[in-house]
Amino acid sequence: MMYVSAIRMAGHRKGKVIKMKKLILLPLVLAVVLSVAACGTEPQESGGQRGFKTAVEGKLTMATNAAFPPYEYIEGGKVAGIDAEIAAAIAEKLGLELQIDDMEFDSITEALKGGKADIGLAGMTVTPDRQEEVNFTVSYATGVQVIIVKEDSAIKSLEDLKAQGANHVVGVQRNTTGDLYTTKDIENAGLGKIDRYSKGADAIQALKTGKVDCVVIDNEPAKAFVSEVEGLKILETEYIIEEYAAAMNKENIELYEAVNTALQELIQDGTVQTIIDRYITAN
Ligand code: ARG
């Protein structure tokens, strides 16, 4: 600001004392150049002090799939939800600015592996296969795979779903654990067929229109979807209980340590629970 007005003032005196103007301008230009250069390197220096590198200097880039309420969803053109708030708290602890990139669920792992994103927060379940690809932080929430059916459905339990000769069509979000388990238990076992959708909400629509017989998905988004579509219900029998954690690049150990420590602190001091309680009412 100071430089700008000083230069402008110098400009007004144009023609009066040319030499004088040059003398004034040279140190000013130098000062501006130096301060701009300093701004550019500042995050790098403090990043170095912190001892980790991020995908974008000074930012914590979160990869997610914002079609999974209440963990992540679009609200007013922005990604909102539990994971977004947890990421914001982690970023604040690390002195980074949070940037959220919304993508297909199955692109998250690639974004992390390629160093395009720093942290995958997407209600992502820890599985042995995924552990080969990414590092998982401590778990911050529990998820349950549930079965959604039409209110008058003949499927009343997990046993009904897996019954011999039943030949049900199951809707899932592609590459989620709901997909992985039902593919193994039902499709590969010759007991039925899996229809894979890029969004959980699309699988729900397929259920509503009778294209699939049930949907297997995480319990919290299940509640959110069922509350918005009439004539659907969640079965009492649970498919499987799982742990959610943040996924990170396997090589970037320094950042992993920093994020994992920050998340542990946020769990211990109750911040994570407070965030979850704002979205999920215990019952
Ligand atoms: N918990 C499941 C999994 O890890 C589903 C997660 C889907 N998340 C999302 N943001 N769409 O596969």
Short mmCIF file of N, CA and C in Angstrom, two decimals, residues 53-57 59-63 101 103 107-119 133-134 248-252 255:
data_model
loop_
_atom_site.label_atom_id
_atom_site.label_comp_id
_atom_site.label_asym_id
_atom_site.label_seq_id
_atom_site.Cartn_x
_atom_site.Cartn_y
_atom_site.Cartn_z
N LYS A 53 6.21 -31.37 3.52
CA LYS A 53 5.83 -30.73 2.25
C LYS A 53 4.39 -31.07 1.94
N THR A 54 3.69 -30.13 1.31
CA THR A 54 2.30 -30.38 0.91
C THR A 54 2.18 -30.24 -0.61
N ALA A 55 1.07 -30.72 -1.15
CA ALA A 55 0.86 -30.69 -2.61
C ALA A 55 0.97 -29.26 -3.13
N VAL A 56 0.33 -28.32 -2.42
CA VAL A 56 0.42 -26.91 -2.76
C VAL A 56 0.98 -26.20 -1.53
N GLU A 57 2.03 -25.41 -1.76
CA GLU A 57 2.70 -24.69 -0.68
C GLU A 57 1.70 -23.94 0.21
N LYS A 59 -0.82 -24.99 1.77
CA LYS A 59 -2.20 -25.49 1.78
C LYS A 59 -2.25 -26.96 2.17
N LEU A 60 -3.37 -27.32 2.78
CA LEU A 60 -3.66 -28.73 3.00
C LEU A 60 -4.75 -29.07 1.98
N THR A 61 -4.39 -29.89 0.99
CA THR A 61 -5.35 -30.23 -0.06
C THR A 61 -6.03 -31.54 0.30
N MET A 62 -7.35 -31.44 0.45
CA MET A 62 -8.15 -32.61 0.83
C MET A 62 -8.88 -33.13 -0.40
N ALA A 63 -8.77 -34.44 -0.63
CA ALA A 63 -9.51 -35.07 -1.71
C ALA A 63 -10.72 -35.76 -1.11
N ASP A 101 -10.82 -30.63 -2.77
CA ASP A 101 -11.05 -31.04 -4.15
C ASP A 101 -12.07 -32.17 -4.18
N MET A 103 -14.09 -35.06 -6.06
CA MET A 103 -13.83 -35.97 -7.20
C MET A 103 -14.60 -37.27 -7.01
N SER A 107 -11.20 -41.98 -7.35
CA SER A 107 -10.05 -41.19 -7.78
C SER A 107 -9.22 -40.69 -6.60
N ILE A 108 -9.77 -40.80 -5.41
CA ILE A 108 -9.11 -40.22 -4.23
C ILE A 108 -7.73 -40.86 -3.99
N THR A 109 -7.69 -42.18 -4.03
CA THR A 109 -6.43 -42.89 -3.79
C THR A 109 -5.36 -42.46 -4.79
N GLU A 110 -5.76 -42.33 -6.07
CA GLU A 110 -4.80 -41.93 -7.10
C GLU A 110 -4.28 -40.52 -6.84
N ALA A 111 -5.18 -39.63 -6.45
CA ALA A 111 -4.78 -38.24 -6.16
C ALA A 111 -3.74 -38.21 -5.03
N LEU A 112 -3.92 -39.09 -4.05
CA LEU A 112 -2.97 -39.15 -2.92
C LEU A 112 -1.64 -39.74 -3.38
N LYS A 113 -1.72 -40.82 -4.12
CA LYS A 113 -0.50 -41.49 -4.58
C LYS A 113 0.31 -40.60 -5.50
N GLY A 114 -0.38 -39.80 -6.33
CA GLY A 114 0.29 -38.92 -7.26
C GLY A 114 0.74 -37.60 -6.65
N GLY A 115 0.49 -37.42 -5.35
CA GLY A 115 0.91 -36.19 -4.68
C GLY A 115 0.06 -34.98 -5.05
N LYS A 116 -1.10 -35.20 -5.67
CA LYS A 116 -1.99 -34.09 -6.05
C LYS A 116 -2.81 -33.63 -4.84
N ALA A 117 -3.03 -34.55 -3.92
CA ALA A 117 -3.78 -34.22 -2.70
C ALA A 117 -2.98 -34.72 -1.51
N ASP A 118 -3.20 -34.06 -0.35
CA ASP A 118 -2.45 -34.41 0.85
C ASP A 118 -3.19 -35.40 1.73
N ILE A 119 -4.51 -35.27 1.75
CA ILE A 119 -5.29 -36.06 2.69
C ILE A 119 -6.61 -36.45 2.05
N GLU A 133 -2.03 -49.36 -0.63
CA GLU A 133 -1.93 -48.19 -1.50
C GLU A 133 -1.62 -46.91 -0.74
N VAL A 134 -2.21 -46.76 0.42
CA VAL A 134 -2.09 -45.52 1.19
C VAL A 134 -1.84 -45.80 2.67
N MET A 248 -3.57 -41.19 3.34
CA MET A 248 -2.49 -40.30 2.94
C MET A 248 -1.45 -41.03 2.09
N ASN A 249 -0.60 -40.24 1.45
CA ASN A 249 0.48 -40.80 0.63
C ASN A 249 1.44 -41.59 1.51
N LYS A 250 1.89 -42.73 1.02
CA LYS A 250 2.76 -43.60 1.82
C LYS A 250 4.17 -43.05 1.99
N GLU A 251 4.64 -42.27 0.99
CA GLU A 251 6.03 -41.79 1.05
C GLU A 251 6.21 -40.53 1.90
N ASN A 252 5.16 -39.70 1.92
CA ASN A 252 5.28 -38.42 2.63
C ASN A 252 5.08 -38.62 4.14
N LEU A 255 4.57 -35.47 6.55
CA LEU A 255 3.21 -34.91 6.57
C LEU A 255 2.26 -35.87 7.27
#
